[in-house]
Structures are given as C-alpha cells and as structure tokens.
Coordinates of C-alpha atoms in Angstrom, one line a residue:
M10 CA 23.2 122.0 -73.3
N11 CA 20.9 120.6 -76.5
Y12 CA 17.7 120.1 -75.6
I13 CA 14.5 118.5 -77.3
A14 CA 11.0 119.5 -76.6
V15 CA 8.4 117.3 -78.2
D16 CA 4.5 118.1 -78.3
D17 CA 1.7 117.6 -80.8
E18 CA -0.2 120.4 -79.9
P19 CA 1.5 123.9 -81.4
Y20 CA 0.2 125.9 -78.5
A21 CA 1.5 123.7 -76.4
L22 CA 4.6 123.9 -77.6
K23 CA 5.0 127.1 -78.0
D24 CA 4.1 127.6 -74.2
L25 CA 6.9 124.9 -73.1
E26 CA 9.4 126.3 -75.7
E27 CA 9.0 130.0 -74.0
E28 CA 9.5 128.3 -70.5
L29 CA 12.6 126.0 -71.1
Q30 CA 14.2 129.4 -72.6
R31 CA 13.5 131.2 -69.4
A32 CA 14.7 128.4 -67.3
A33 CA 17.9 127.6 -69.1
P34 CA 18.3 130.7 -71.8
N35 CA 22.1 129.3 -72.7
A36 CA 20.8 125.8 -73.8
V37 CA 20.1 125.2 -77.6
L38 CA 16.7 123.9 -78.0
H39 CA 15.2 122.4 -80.6
S40 CA 11.1 121.7 -81.3
F41 CA 9.1 119.2 -82.9
T42 CA 5.1 118.4 -83.2
L43 CA 6.1 114.8 -84.8
P44 CA 7.8 112.4 -82.9
G45 CA 9.5 111.2 -85.8
K46 CA 11.5 114.0 -86.4
A47 CA 12.9 114.3 -83.2
L48 CA 14.1 110.8 -83.5
E49 CA 15.5 111.7 -86.7
Y50 CA 17.2 114.6 -84.8
A51 CA 18.6 112.3 -81.8
R52 CA 20.0 109.9 -84.5
S53 CA 22.9 112.3 -85.7
N54 CA 23.0 114.9 -82.6
P55 CA 23.4 114.3 -79.0
V56 CA 20.5 115.5 -76.8
D57 CA 21.3 115.8 -72.8
A58 CA 17.8 115.7 -72.4
A59 CA 14.5 115.6 -73.9
F60 CA 11.0 117.5 -72.7
L61 CA 8.1 115.0 -73.9
D62 CA 4.5 115.4 -73.9
I63 CA 2.9 111.6 -73.2
E64 CA -0.1 111.5 -75.8
L65 CA 1.5 112.7 -79.0
G66 CA -1.8 112.3 -81.5
S67 CA -1.6 108.6 -82.7
A68 CA 1.9 108.3 -81.3
N69 CA 2.7 108.0 -77.3
G70 CA 5.4 109.4 -75.1
L71 CA 6.2 106.5 -73.5
V72 CA 7.0 104.9 -76.8
L73 CA 9.2 108.0 -77.7
A74 CA 11.2 107.9 -74.4
K75 CA 12.2 104.3 -75.1
Q76 CA 13.0 104.8 -78.9
L77 CA 15.3 107.7 -77.6
K78 CA 17.0 106.1 -74.8
D79 CA 18.1 103.4 -77.2
L80 CA 19.3 105.9 -79.3
Q81 CA 21.3 107.5 -76.4
S82 CA 21.4 105.7 -73.1
R83 CA 22.7 109.0 -71.5
I84 CA 19.4 110.9 -72.5
Q85 CA 17.6 112.5 -69.4
I86 CA 13.7 112.3 -70.2
I87 CA 11.2 114.7 -68.5
F88 CA 7.9 113.9 -68.9
V89 CA 5.2 117.4 -69.5
T90 CA 1.9 116.6 -69.7
S91 CA -1.8 116.7 -68.3
H92 CA -2.2 113.2 -67.2
E93 CA -1.2 112.1 -64.1
Q94 CA -1.9 108.5 -64.6
Y95 CA 1.3 108.0 -66.6
A96 CA 3.7 108.6 -63.9
V97 CA 4.0 105.2 -62.9
K98 CA 4.9 104.0 -66.1
A99 CA 7.0 107.2 -67.1
F100 CA 9.2 105.7 -64.0
E101 CA 9.8 102.3 -65.0
L102 CA 11.2 104.0 -68.4
H103 CA 14.0 106.0 -65.9
A104 CA 12.3 108.9 -66.8
T105 CA 14.3 111.7 -64.5
G106 CA 11.4 113.9 -64.3
Y107 CA 7.4 114.2 -64.6
L108 CA 5.7 118.0 -64.7
M109 CA 2.3 118.5 -64.8
K110 CA 0.9 121.2 -67.5
P111 CA 0.9 124.5 -67.5
V112 CA 4.4 124.0 -66.7
T113 CA 6.8 127.1 -65.5
A114 CA 10.2 128.4 -66.0
E115 CA 10.8 127.6 -61.9
D116 CA 9.4 124.1 -62.7
I117 CA 12.1 123.5 -65.2
R118 CA 14.4 125.4 -63.6
R119 CA 14.1 122.8 -60.3
E120 CA 14.1 119.5 -62.4
L121 CA 17.5 120.6 -64.0
T122 CA 19.0 121.7 -61.0
F123 CA 18.2 118.0 -59.6
L124 CA 19.3 116.4 -62.8
Y125 CA 22.8 117.9 -62.6
K126 CA 23.3 118.4 -58.9
D127 CA 26.5 117.1 -57.9
S128 CA 26.9 115.6 -61.3
G129 CA 30.4 116.3 -61.6
R130 CA 30.5 118.3 -64.7
D131 CA 32.8 120.9 -63.2
K132 CA 35.5 118.0 -64.0
R133 CA 37.4 118.2 -67.2
V134 CA 37.7 114.0 -67.5
R135 CA 34.4 112.2 -67.9
V136 CA 34.3 108.3 -67.9
Q137 CA 31.7 106.2 -69.2
T138 CA 31.7 102.5 -68.2
F139 CA 28.0 101.9 -68.8
G140 CA 27.2 100.5 -72.5
G141 CA 31.0 100.4 -73.4
F142 CA 34.2 102.5 -72.0
D143 CA 34.9 105.5 -73.5
V144 CA 36.8 108.4 -71.7
F145 CA 36.3 112.3 -72.8
V146 CA 38.8 115.2 -71.6
D147 CA 37.2 118.7 -72.1
G148 CA 34.3 116.8 -74.2
K149 CA 36.8 115.1 -76.7
P150 CA 37.4 111.6 -76.8
L151 CA 40.8 110.3 -75.0
E152 CA 42.9 108.9 -77.9
F153 CA 44.8 105.4 -77.2
K154 CA 47.5 104.1 -79.5
R155 CA 46.4 100.9 -78.6
S156 CA 43.4 99.0 -77.7
K157 CA 45.0 97.4 -74.4
S158 CA 46.2 100.4 -73.0
K159 CA 42.2 101.3 -73.2
E160 CA 41.7 98.2 -71.2
L161 CA 44.8 99.1 -68.6
L162 CA 43.2 102.6 -67.6
A163 CA 39.4 100.9 -67.6
Y164 CA 40.8 98.6 -65.0
L165 CA 42.0 101.3 -63.2
I166 CA 39.1 102.9 -62.8
D167 CA 37.2 99.8 -62.0
R168 CA 39.6 99.7 -59.0
H169 CA 38.5 103.3 -57.9
G170 CA 41.1 104.8 -56.5
A171 CA 43.0 101.3 -55.3
N172 CA 46.7 100.8 -55.6
V173 CA 47.1 98.0 -58.3
T174 CA 50.2 96.5 -58.7
T175 CA 51.9 94.9 -62.0
G176 CA 51.3 91.6 -61.0
E177 CA 47.5 92.1 -60.3
L178 CA 47.5 94.4 -63.6
C179 CA 49.5 91.4 -65.7
A180 CA 46.8 88.8 -64.1
A181 CA 43.8 90.9 -65.2
L182 CA 44.7 91.9 -68.9
W183 CA 46.1 88.5 -69.5
E184 CA 43.4 86.0 -68.0
D185 CA 45.2 83.1 -70.3
G186 CA 48.8 84.5 -69.9
M187 CA 51.4 85.7 -72.2
G188 CA 54.1 83.6 -70.7
G189 CA 57.9 84.5 -70.3
A190 CA 59.6 88.0 -69.1
G191 CA 57.8 89.5 -71.8
Q192 CA 54.8 90.3 -70.2
K193 CA 56.0 92.9 -68.0
S194 CA 57.7 94.9 -70.2
Y195 CA 54.7 95.0 -72.3
L196 CA 53.0 96.3 -69.5
R197 CA 55.6 99.2 -69.1
T198 CA 55.2 100.0 -72.7
L199 CA 51.2 100.1 -71.6
L200 CA 51.9 102.2 -69.0
S201 CA 53.7 104.4 -71.2
D202 CA 51.2 105.0 -73.7
L203 CA 48.7 105.8 -71.5
R204 CA 50.7 108.6 -69.6
A205 CA 50.9 109.9 -73.1
S206 CA 48.0 109.7 -73.9
L207 CA 46.6 111.6 -70.9
R208 CA 49.4 114.1 -71.0
R209 CA 48.9 114.8 -74.5
A210 CA 44.9 115.6 -73.3
G211 CA 46.3 117.4 -70.6
A212 CA 45.2 114.9 -68.0
G213 CA 47.9 113.3 -67.1
E214 CA 47.3 114.1 -62.9
I215 CA 44.5 111.3 -63.0
L216 CA 47.1 108.8 -62.6
R217 CA 48.9 108.6 -59.3
K218 CA 52.1 106.2 -59.5
G219 CA 53.6 104.1 -56.2
F220 CA 56.4 101.9 -55.8
D221 CA 55.5 98.9 -58.2
S222 CA 51.8 100.3 -58.4
V223 CA 49.5 102.3 -60.3
A224 CA 46.5 103.8 -59.4
I225 CA 43.4 106.1 -60.9
V226 CA 42.5 109.4 -58.7
P227 CA 38.9 109.3 -58.1
E228 CA 38.1 112.7 -57.5
L229 CA 39.0 114.3 -60.6
L230 CA 36.6 111.8 -62.4
D231 CA 33.1 112.5 -63.5
C232 CA 32.2 108.5 -63.7
D233 CA 29.1 107.2 -64.0
S234 CA 29.3 104.1 -62.3
Y235 CA 31.0 106.2 -59.4
R236 CA 27.9 108.3 -59.6
F237 CA 25.6 105.7 -59.4
L238 CA 27.3 103.8 -56.0
E239 CA 26.5 107.2 -54.3
G240 CA 23.4 106.8 -54.9
D241 CA 23.1 109.8 -58.1
L242 CA 19.8 109.4 -59.6
Q243 CA 21.0 110.4 -63.4
A244 CA 23.6 107.8 -63.3
V245 CA 20.8 104.8 -61.7
N246 CA 18.4 105.7 -64.6
S247 CA 21.3 104.8 -67.3
Y248 CA 22.4 101.8 -66.1
R249 CA 20.9 99.2 -68.4
H250 CA 23.4 96.2 -66.9
D251 CA 25.7 97.1 -69.2
Y252 CA 29.0 98.0 -67.1
L253 CA 32.4 97.7 -68.8
P254 CA 31.0 94.7 -71.3
A255 CA 34.0 94.2 -73.1
Y256 CA 35.9 93.4 -70.3
S257 CA 35.7 89.9 -68.6
W258 CA 37.5 90.9 -65.4
A259 CA 34.4 93.5 -64.9
E260 CA 32.2 90.8 -64.0
F261 CA 33.5 90.9 -60.4
S262 CA 32.2 94.4 -60.5
V263 CA 28.8 93.9 -61.6
A264 CA 27.2 92.5 -58.7
A265 CA 28.0 95.4 -56.3
L266 CA 26.3 97.6 -59.2
E267 CA 23.4 95.2 -59.3
E268 CA 23.0 94.7 -55.4
R269 CA 22.3 98.6 -55.4
L270 CA 18.9 98.3 -57.7

C-alpha cells in the first residue's frame, strides 16, 4: 500500500506519521506540509489512500481532496482534523473516513480495516469499470491483441456471470451489424484471442465455456461495479456516473447503478 499524509503543521504531521507507521508498518508513506507537493507526487505515482488535514494554512484540504480524486478516482480520502464542522462537506466529496485529532494507531487501523474489508483484494484479477475499462492480473495490466477482444470481456463482465450466446455477443458488439457469415467467424477469433490473453496471464479460469455460450466467473474477480451493487462503501465512493463509458451497450446497466445512489 502507498499512502500520503498532508498537514501544514510539522509537529502534527510527525505525530500522524508515527501513528500511521504503527497502524500499517508495511505501507509506504510519503508526507507533505505543502498541498502542491502532494499533488505533484500524485500526478506520477499511484496512491491508495491520502490522510489529509482540512485547514492547511492558506490552502484547504477539501479542495486538495477533490484535486486528488480528479487525478486518481480510486484514491481513498481520510481526513484527520480538529474541526468537526467540515464532516458533511467531507462526505459530500466521498471521503472514506473522518478522524479527529489527536489520532491514534487504533483509530487508523480501524479505518483501514473498514476500508479494505471484503474488498476482494485477495483475488488475482481486478477489474475497473468506472472511468474506463481495465483489467489487472496480479497487479499487471492484461494485454489484448485486439480492442474488440477487450470489449468482449467487458460485455461478459457486464453480464455478471450470465451465459451469453454467440448471437447475443454479435448483436452487442456490432450494433450496426457486420453482415454475412463472417461475423460469427470473427467472433470465434475474438474469443480465441481473449482466451489466449487470459492464459498468458495465468487467469484462464475466469471464463466458463458452455454450449454455444460463454460466461465470466464473477467469484474470481475483484470488480468495482460488482462491489458497488453489494453496497461496498469504497466502490460507491469511487463511482462518478462513468460506468464503462466507451461502450454504448453499457447504458442499460447504468440505470441499475444510479438506482442504488
């Protein structure tokens, strides 16, 4: 885990560092007294969670939180402050936690336990459907030979384990129609490419083949939209009305997500 801590008061920052290190001794921690430096770091480094004071001299931790979220939508924000009155604003920004100073290692440990509880991080395959579509196996991006193979996997994930026939796949992937018998032949090529990509990554087991159908095995995935539908706070906080935005067929699933908000 890679964390950042931001507080304009050096002594308060030092206290926070010590408690964070006690609570999460295996995490990598980067500390900043200047919000600009924290943003500069986040522009080029993945950050799992940010621990932010709210009053940062001439700057504002709420503004910093939004800027960090704009850079990395999955970043988790935990405010560490002496000011109770900002709590409502903090959670409007989808903050994960709100701790009052002086913070203790136990406070932080409790937040981190809640943050990652049942999040599926023990699963080898992580799927991002919010803000774009990406798949990671053991933390490495899954490589696709064709963009249509990637869309095929996205559609199967959207169907959440339901068996999908070749006819349904053709209708979804080529809404305007390709015409002719070449469509199903090309679909077989895409399925072969997808299986090959998954096998190379050691994740071939996430596909289940049936008679003239194929399905994903959802239990093997850590997927943000699956966790959203289960009510996971981390997934709900990361949703920005941007489910699989590159694919028009995904519009049918957006309504189900919006109803949960």
